[in-house]
Short mmCIF file of C-alpha atoms in Angstrom, two decimals:
data_model
loop_
_atom_site.label_atom_id
_atom_site.label_comp_id
_atom_site.label_asym_id
_atom_site.label_seq_id
_atom_site.Cartn_x
_atom_site.Cartn_y
_atom_site.Cartn_z
CA UNK A 22 23.04 20.18 29.54
CA UNK A 23 24.26 19.26 26.10
CA UNK A 24 21.55 18.67 23.55
CA UNK A 25 21.46 15.24 22.04
CA UNK A 26 22.26 15.13 18.31
CA UNK A 27 19.25 14.46 16.14
CA UNK A 28 19.43 11.67 13.57
CA UNK A 29 19.22 12.99 10.02
CA UNK A 30 16.88 10.67 7.97
CA UNK A 31 16.14 11.13 4.32
CA UNK A 32 13.11 9.46 2.73
CA UNK A 33 13.21 8.99 -1.11
CA UNK A 34 10.21 8.35 -3.30
CA UNK A 35 10.02 9.00 -7.02
CA UNK A 36 6.65 10.71 -7.05
CA UNK A 37 3.62 11.47 -4.89
CA UNK A 38 0.53 10.17 -6.67
CA UNK A 39 -2.74 9.22 -5.05
CA UNK A 40 -1.96 5.69 -4.01
CA UNK A 41 -1.40 3.30 -1.15
CA UNK A 42 2.33 3.77 -0.83
CA UNK A 43 2.05 7.52 -0.61
CA UNK A 44 -0.68 7.36 2.00
CA UNK A 45 1.49 5.02 4.10
CA UNK A 46 4.47 7.35 3.75
CA UNK A 47 2.41 10.38 4.90
CA UNK A 48 1.16 8.40 7.94
CA UNK A 49 4.68 7.34 8.86
CA UNK A 50 6.07 10.86 8.48
CA UNK A 51 3.16 12.33 10.52
CA UNK A 52 4.34 10.16 13.53
CA UNK A 53 8.05 10.51 13.02
CA UNK A 54 8.04 14.36 13.01
CA UNK A 55 6.34 14.32 16.46
CA UNK A 56 9.57 12.85 17.84
CA UNK A 57 12.39 15.07 19.04
CA UNK A 58 15.18 12.81 18.02
CA UNK A 59 15.10 13.06 14.24
CA UNK A 60 15.40 15.60 11.40
CA UNK A 61 13.34 14.36 8.39
CA UNK A 62 14.04 15.25 4.73
CA UNK A 63 12.10 14.08 1.65
CA UNK A 64 13.40 13.68 -1.90
CA UNK A 65 11.27 13.06 -4.96
CA UNK A 66 12.32 12.55 -8.62
CA UNK A 67 9.94 15.26 -9.87
CA UNK A 68 7.94 18.18 -8.49
CA UNK A 69 4.97 17.26 -6.42
CA UNK A 70 1.82 18.30 -8.26
CA UNK A 71 -0.97 16.28 -6.49
CA UNK A 72 -2.88 19.06 -4.56
CA UNK A 73 -3.46 16.94 -1.44
CA UNK A 74 0.30 16.29 -1.06
CA UNK A 75 1.31 19.79 -1.98
CA UNK A 76 -0.95 21.05 0.88
CA UNK A 77 0.37 18.38 3.20
CA UNK A 78 4.01 19.27 2.77
CA UNK A 79 3.28 22.97 2.94
CA UNK A 80 1.54 22.33 6.24
CA UNK A 81 4.63 20.48 7.61
CA UNK A 82 7.59 22.83 6.79
CA UNK A 83 9.76 21.00 9.30
CA UNK A 84 10.29 18.36 6.63
CA UNK A 85 12.89 19.57 4.22
CA UNK A 86 11.84 18.92 0.69
CA UNK A 87 14.07 18.40 -2.44
CA UNK A 88 13.38 17.57 -6.05
CA UNK A 89 16.13 15.48 -7.71
CA UNK A 90 15.17 16.15 -11.36
CA UNK A 91 13.06 19.43 -11.40
CA UNK A 92 13.48 19.76 -15.19
CA UNK A 93 11.05 17.15 -16.56
CA UNK A 94 12.17 17.43 -20.15
CA UNK A 95 15.74 16.49 -19.21
CA UNK A 96 14.85 14.37 -16.11
CA UNK A 97 12.15 11.82 -16.88
CA UNK A 98 10.03 12.53 -19.91
CA UNK A 99 11.29 11.50 -23.35
CA UNK A 100 9.95 12.53 -26.72
CA UNK A 101 8.91 9.93 -29.26
CA UNK A 102 10.57 11.23 -32.39
CA UNK A 103 13.83 9.29 -32.84
CA UNK A 104 16.36 12.12 -33.39
CA UNK A 105 14.93 14.34 -30.71
CA UNK A 106 14.89 11.34 -28.41
CA UNK A 107 18.53 10.55 -29.16
CA UNK A 108 19.62 14.08 -28.38
CA UNK A 109 17.52 14.12 -25.28
CA UNK A 110 19.07 10.85 -24.08
CA UNK A 111 22.53 12.41 -24.23
CA UNK A 112 21.42 15.61 -22.56
CA UNK A 113 19.40 13.69 -19.94
CA UNK A 114 22.32 11.50 -18.97
CA UNK A 115 24.57 14.52 -18.53
CA UNK A 116 21.92 16.35 -16.60
CA UNK A 117 21.11 13.30 -14.34
CA UNK A 118 24.80 12.79 -13.64
CA UNK A 119 25.13 16.40 -12.52
CA UNK A 120 22.02 16.25 -10.38
CA UNK A 121 23.17 12.96 -8.69
CA UNK A 122 26.45 14.60 -7.78
CA UNK A 123 24.49 17.48 -6.30
CA UNK A 124 22.22 15.03 -4.52
CA UNK A 125 25.11 13.22 -2.87
CA UNK A 126 27.25 16.16 -1.90
CA UNK A 127 24.58 18.71 -0.87
CA UNK A 128 21.62 16.68 0.39
CA UNK A 129 23.12 13.40 1.58
CA UNK A 130 26.52 14.65 2.74
CA UNK A 131 25.54 14.67 6.43
CA UNK A 132 22.61 12.16 6.42
CA UNK A 133 22.71 9.31 8.90
CA UNK A 134 20.14 7.13 7.13
CA UNK A 135 18.66 7.19 3.61
CA UNK A 136 15.39 5.28 3.01
CA UNK A 137 14.64 4.23 -0.53
CA UNK A 138 10.92 3.93 0.10
CA UNK A 139 9.53 2.08 -2.86
CA UNK A 140 10.97 -0.98 -4.48
CA UNK A 141 14.63 0.12 -5.12
CA UNK A 142 13.47 3.24 -7.04
CA UNK A 143 16.62 5.20 -5.97
CA UNK A 144 19.12 2.39 -6.28
CA UNK A 145 21.25 4.26 -8.91
CA UNK A 146 21.25 7.46 -6.93
CA UNK A 147 22.29 5.74 -3.70
CA UNK A 148 25.44 4.08 -5.04
CA UNK A 149 28.48 4.89 -2.94
CA UNK A 150 26.56 6.86 -0.37
CA UNK A 151 28.16 6.93 3.08
CA UNK A 152 24.91 6.92 4.96
CA UNK A 153 23.16 3.74 6.07
CA UNK A 154 20.77 2.67 3.27
CA UNK A 155 17.40 1.12 3.82
CA UNK A 156 15.26 -0.41 1.01
CA UNK A 157 11.50 -0.57 1.70
CA UNK A 158 9.52 -3.10 -0.33
CA UNK A 159 5.80 -2.36 -0.57
CA UNK A 160 4.76 -5.14 -3.02
CA UNK A 161 4.16 -8.83 -2.74
CA UNK A 162 6.65 -11.64 -2.77
CA UNK A 163 5.40 -12.68 -6.21
CA UNK A 164 6.51 -9.31 -7.70
CA UNK A 165 9.89 -9.61 -5.94
CA UNK A 166 10.35 -13.17 -7.41
CA UNK A 167 9.32 -12.02 -10.93
CA UNK A 168 12.52 -9.99 -11.32
CA UNK A 169 15.82 -11.72 -10.62
CA UNK A 170 17.59 -8.37 -10.41
CA UNK A 171 15.78 -7.42 -7.17
CA UNK A 172 17.67 -9.74 -4.86
CA UNK A 173 20.98 -8.47 -6.40
CA UNK A 174 20.16 -5.02 -5.26
CA UNK A 175 19.98 -6.03 -1.61
CA UNK A 176 23.75 -6.25 -1.16
CA UNK A 177 23.89 -2.51 -1.62
CA UNK A 178 21.53 -1.87 1.29
CA UNK A 179 22.05 -2.25 4.99
CA UNK A 180 18.44 -3.07 5.82
CA UNK A 181 15.53 -4.51 3.69
CA UNK A 182 12.05 -3.73 5.04
CA UNK A 183 8.98 -5.72 3.95
CA UNK A 184 5.39 -5.68 5.01
CA UNK A 185 4.55 -9.24 6.23
CA UNK A 186 6.02 -12.09 8.16
CA UNK A 187 5.05 -14.39 5.29
CA UNK A 188 7.40 -12.46 3.00
CA UNK A 189 10.19 -12.55 5.55
CA UNK A 190 9.88 -16.34 6.08
CA UNK A 191 9.94 -17.09 2.35
CA UNK A 192 12.80 -14.72 1.72
CA UNK A 193 14.98 -16.20 4.44
CA UNK A 194 14.30 -19.72 3.09
CA UNK A 195 15.40 -18.77 -0.39
CA UNK A 196 18.28 -16.38 0.49
CA UNK A 197 19.58 -17.25 3.96
CA UNK A 198 22.71 -15.11 3.47
CA UNK A 199 20.58 -12.01 3.71
CA UNK A 200 18.47 -13.19 6.68
CA UNK A 201 20.02 -10.62 8.99
CA UNK A 202 19.14 -7.76 6.65
CA UNK A 203 15.43 -8.35 6.30
CA UNK A 204 12.75 -7.16 8.78
CA UNK A 205 8.97 -6.83 8.76
CA UNK A 206 7.31 -3.46 9.49
CA UNK A 207 3.54 -3.25 9.06
CA UNK A 208 1.91 -0.31 7.36
CA UNK A 209 0.74 2.17 10.07
CA UNK A 210 -2.98 2.88 10.42
CA UNK A 211 -4.75 5.62 12.31
CA UNK A 212 -7.60 3.51 13.46
CA UNK A 213 -9.56 6.23 15.28
CA UNK A 214 -9.32 8.51 12.19
CA UNK A 215 -10.83 5.82 10.02
CA UNK A 216 -13.66 5.38 12.46
CA UNK A 217 -14.38 9.08 12.74
CA UNK A 218 -14.39 9.40 8.94
CA UNK A 219 -16.82 6.50 8.73
CA UNK A 220 -19.30 8.42 10.85
CA UNK A 221 -19.54 11.22 8.27
CA UNK A 222 -19.04 9.22 5.07
CA UNK A 223 -21.60 8.67 2.33
CA UNK A 224 -23.06 5.26 2.16
CA UNK A 225 -25.31 2.97 -0.03
CA UNK A 226 -29.02 3.54 -0.28
CA UNK A 227 -29.67 -0.16 0.41
CA UNK A 228 -30.10 -2.36 3.49
CA UNK A 229 -28.15 -5.36 2.32
CA UNK A 230 -25.06 -5.23 0.14
CA UNK A 231 -21.53 -6.59 -0.19
CA UNK A 232 -18.78 -4.06 -0.98
CA UNK A 233 -15.45 -4.16 -2.85
CA UNK A 234 -13.21 -1.17 -2.34
CA UNK A 235 -10.57 -1.56 -5.05
CA UNK A 236 -9.04 -0.25 -8.14
CA UNK A 237 -10.96 -1.82 -11.08
CA UNK A 238 -8.11 -3.68 -12.79
CA UNK A 239 -7.00 -7.17 -13.79
CA UNK A 240 -4.63 -7.71 -10.91
CA UNK A 241 -7.51 -7.08 -8.46
CA UNK A 242 -9.49 -9.89 -10.11
CA UNK A 243 -12.73 -7.93 -10.18
CA UNK A 244 -14.25 -10.50 -12.55
CA UNK A 245 -14.09 -13.20 -9.83
CA UNK A 246 -16.12 -10.97 -7.57
CA UNK A 247 -18.74 -10.46 -10.23
CA UNK A 248 -19.00 -14.10 -10.96
CA UNK A 249 -19.02 -14.99 -7.27
CA UNK A 250 -21.85 -12.54 -6.62
CA UNK A 251 -23.90 -13.82 -9.56
CA UNK A 252 -23.52 -17.43 -8.30
CA UNK A 253 -24.46 -16.35 -4.73
CA UNK A 254 -27.55 -14.67 -6.04
CA UNK A 255 -28.59 -17.69 -8.04
CA UNK A 256 -27.97 -20.15 -5.23
CA UNK A 257 -30.10 -17.98 -2.87
CA UNK A 258 -33.06 -17.38 -5.19
CA UNK A 259 -32.04 -13.78 -6.04
CA UNK A 260 -32.40 -12.05 -2.65
CA UNK A 261 -32.55 -8.25 -2.33
CA UNK A 262 -28.78 -7.90 -2.03
CA UNK A 263 -26.53 -5.68 -3.99
CA UNK A 264 -22.80 -5.84 -4.97
CA UNK A 265 -21.22 -2.38 -4.75
CA UNK A 266 -17.78 -1.48 -6.22
CA UNK A 267 -16.03 1.55 -4.88
CA UNK A 268 -13.00 2.68 -6.86
CA UNK A 269 -11.76 3.98 -10.23
CA UNK A 270 -10.33 2.21 -13.12
CA UNK A 271 -11.80 0.46 -16.20
CA UNK A 272 -15.42 0.86 -15.16
CA UNK A 273 -16.71 0.36 -18.81
CA UNK A 274 -14.90 -2.98 -19.06
CA UNK A 275 -16.40 -4.44 -15.85
CA UNK A 276 -19.80 -2.87 -16.39
CA UNK A 277 -19.90 -4.76 -19.72
CA UNK A 278 -18.95 -7.98 -17.99
CA UNK A 279 -21.58 -7.31 -15.29
CA UNK A 280 -24.28 -6.83 -17.90
CA UNK A 281 -23.82 -10.46 -19.04
CA UNK A 282 -25.02 -11.80 -15.68
CA UNK A 283 -28.57 -12.36 -14.48
CA UNK A 284 -27.76 -10.27 -11.38
CA UNK A 285 -26.78 -7.23 -13.46
CA UNK A 286 -29.40 -4.99 -11.99
CA UNK A 287 -28.08 -5.57 -8.42
CA UNK A 288 -24.42 -4.57 -9.37
CA UNK A 289 -23.44 -0.97 -8.57
CA UNK A 290 -20.34 0.89 -9.59
CA UNK A 291 -20.06 3.86 -7.20
CA UNK A 292 -16.81 5.14 -8.68
CA UNK A 293 -13.88 6.50 -6.63
CA UNK A 294 -14.73 8.05 -3.27
CA UNK A 295 -12.54 10.30 -1.09
CA UNK A 296 -14.17 8.72 1.96
CA UNK A 297 -15.16 5.11 1.29
CA UNK A 298 -15.55 4.13 4.93
CA UNK A 299 -19.32 4.59 5.00
CA UNK A 300 -19.67 2.16 2.21
CA UNK A 301 -17.55 -0.30 4.22
CA UNK A 302 -19.26 0.24 7.49
CA UNK A 303 -22.76 -0.60 6.23
CA UNK A 304 -21.74 -3.64 4.21
CA UNK A 305 -22.57 -7.30 4.95
CA UNK A 306 -18.89 -8.02 4.19
CA UNK A 307 -16.01 -6.41 2.35
CA UNK A 308 -14.50 -8.47 -0.42
CA UNK A 309 -10.88 -8.51 -1.74
CA UNK A 310 -10.10 -10.80 -4.65
CA UNK A 311 -6.51 -9.89 -5.68
CA UNK A 312 -4.10 -12.31 -7.30
CA UNK A 313 -1.23 -10.74 -5.35
CA UNK A 314 -0.83 -8.11 -2.53
CA UNK A 315 1.80 -6.60 -0.24
CA UNK A 316 -0.14 -5.65 2.83
CA UNK A 317 -3.73 -4.71 1.74
CA UNK A 318 -4.64 -1.73 3.87
CA UNK A 319 -8.21 -1.98 2.80
CA UNK A 320 -8.67 -5.15 4.88
CA UNK A 321 -7.40 -3.35 7.98
CA UNK A 322 -9.76 -0.39 7.25
CA UNK A 323 -12.74 -2.74 6.99
CA UNK A 324 -11.76 -4.33 10.31
CA UNK A 325 -11.50 -0.85 11.87
CA UNK A 326 -15.16 -0.01 10.96
CA UNK A 327 -16.42 -3.39 12.17
CA UNK A 328 -17.02 -5.10 8.83
CA UNK A 329 -16.03 -8.72 8.28
CA UNK A 330 -13.68 -9.44 5.33
CA UNK A 331 -13.84 -12.05 2.62
CA UNK A 332 -10.44 -12.16 0.96
CA UNK A 333 -8.50 -14.22 -1.54
CA UNK A 334 -5.66 -16.12 0.18
CA UNK A 335 -3.04 -14.55 -2.06
CA UNK A 336 0.60 -13.93 -1.09
CA UNK A 337 1.29 -12.51 1.45
CA UNK A 338 -0.90 -10.09 3.46
CA UNK A 339 -4.50 -11.38 3.65
CA UNK A 340 -3.85 -14.53 5.72
CA UNK A 341 -1.61 -12.61 8.08
CA UNK A 342 -4.11 -9.76 8.54
CA UNK A 343 -7.09 -12.11 8.97
CA UNK A 344 -5.21 -14.34 11.49
CA UNK A 345 -5.32 -17.51 9.42
CA UNK A 346 -9.14 -17.15 8.97
CA UNK A 347 -9.99 -16.40 12.58
CA UNK A 348 -10.67 -12.72 11.81
CA UNK A 349 -12.22 -13.13 8.31
CA UNK A 350 -12.90 -15.58 5.56
CA UNK A 351 -10.26 -16.74 3.00
CA UNK A 352 -10.68 -18.37 -0.39
CA UNK A 353 -8.25 -19.51 -3.04
CA UNK A 354 -7.52 -16.78 -5.63
CA UNK A 355 -9.90 -17.05 -8.58
CA UNK A 356 -12.15 -19.61 -6.96
CA UNK A 357 -15.67 -18.40 -7.79
CA UNK A 358 -17.42 -21.24 -6.01
CA UNK A 359 -15.56 -20.68 -2.72
CA UNK A 360 -16.22 -16.94 -2.79
CA UNK A 361 -19.97 -17.54 -3.43
CA UNK A 362 -20.08 -19.98 -0.51
CA UNK A 363 -18.51 -17.48 1.82
CA UNK A 364 -21.01 -14.78 0.71
CA UNK A 365 -23.78 -17.40 1.46
CA UNK A 366 -22.37 -17.99 4.94
CA UNK A 367 -22.48 -14.27 5.72
CA UNK A 368 -25.95 -13.80 4.27
CA UNK A 369 -27.43 -16.77 6.02
CA UNK A 370 -25.38 -16.32 9.21
CA UNK A 371 -24.05 -19.77 9.21
CA UNK A 372 -20.64 -18.56 10.32
CA UNK A 373 -19.47 -16.91 13.53
CA UNK A 374 -19.55 -13.37 12.22
CA UNK A 375 -19.40 -11.56 15.54
CA UNK A 376 -16.49 -13.77 16.79
CA UNK A 377 -14.51 -12.89 13.65
CA UNK A 378 -15.30 -9.23 14.16
CA UNK A 379 -14.14 -9.39 17.79
CA UNK A 380 -10.89 -11.17 16.75
CA UNK A 381 -10.35 -8.55 14.12
CA UNK A 382 -10.89 -5.66 16.45
CA UNK A 383 -8.61 -7.07 19.15
CA UNK A 384 -5.79 -7.55 16.60
CA UNK A 385 -5.83 -3.96 15.30
CA UNK A 386 -3.11 -2.75 17.71
CA UNK A 387 -0.61 -4.43 15.40
CA UNK A 388 -1.18 -1.63 12.95
CA UNK A 389 -1.24 1.34 15.36
CA UNK A 390 0.55 4.29 13.75
CA UNK A 391 2.35 5.42 16.93
CA UNK A 392 3.61 1.93 17.82
CA UNK A 393 4.85 1.39 14.25
CA UNK A 394 6.63 4.77 14.13
CA UNK A 395 8.40 3.82 17.34
CA UNK A 396 9.39 0.57 15.73
CA UNK A 397 10.78 2.33 12.65
CA UNK A 398 12.66 4.86 14.73
CA UNK A 399 14.21 2.03 16.79
CA UNK A 400 15.34 0.13 13.74
CA UNK A 401 16.86 3.29 12.24
CA UNK A 402 18.77 4.01 15.37
CA UNK A 403 19.98 0.43 15.67
CA UNK A 404 21.42 0.61 12.18
CA UNK A 405 23.27 3.88 12.82
CA UNK A 406 25.07 2.25 15.81
CA UNK A 407 26.52 -0.54 13.68
#
């Protein structure tokens, strides 16, 4: 019997840092390589140096790995001194041109589908490529709208993948001519793995606490969480409750802000944790306060370990994940009073917490890694038939 030809699929991502996009890519690849109908390759701009990803790719040799610009001095890093920078610009452009030719003729020459995995990062390299081209957008609709160039890039791709139905709906309303190109694919989640890790994870030495698992930065609006917690404490006569932040970033900045509040002694900065799920599992609620999100995986992780979410109703992911408020509580971004009231509801049990948890748990199949990998594979195959 003649063996069926495998689809040759190339994933492209500029670098592999410790971040959400990279984690989602790894989860997607883990499922796709289990299939017998695809050959997977991966291309990065620069050499992978993050140990966890070096080890991961070494453990999966069936994924062919390529580096587009292995010489960093000529590829991506520019000196500051003007004359050196000028010479380097000329040399870099020549080097990149040669490497792009190599990329097209030796890596992509027999590819069926090429996936530009993060926000059009390989748009220049994929010009005039014969393979079907897929752009994968991992950010919010707000970021997309902030740059008018983004929508212009879509004409050069055969498929545009986004993370939420909310993004798809708004995009189609604004640009109906591209409505057949855009699809939604959720980020995959290994729910059972999250639950297993929660069983062996460190946790907080406190009975009652709220947790915020987040990078400590302005776009995550950590200050609103601090102010909301301080108001909650004041409104409830300073109960024995803590506010725990898990994540790296500008700790000194937010510690200084926290020190201005009466509740300062109840605010804990636990720093980054390789396994934050124990912190999540033991919390009264998990809080997300971002101004903008793509599809915040942290909400799904909290749902997986049985913790209710309180989230800002920012575009686009939280409302969709939390089922319009049936699987968690939503508040307007930056609204300190609304956040404090939601914390009060959780603490005083004046909201149907168990019902929200039940709704959340029952909805988790939407993010099942195996199911989503099958969806991705199906969409890839469909495009190669057109």
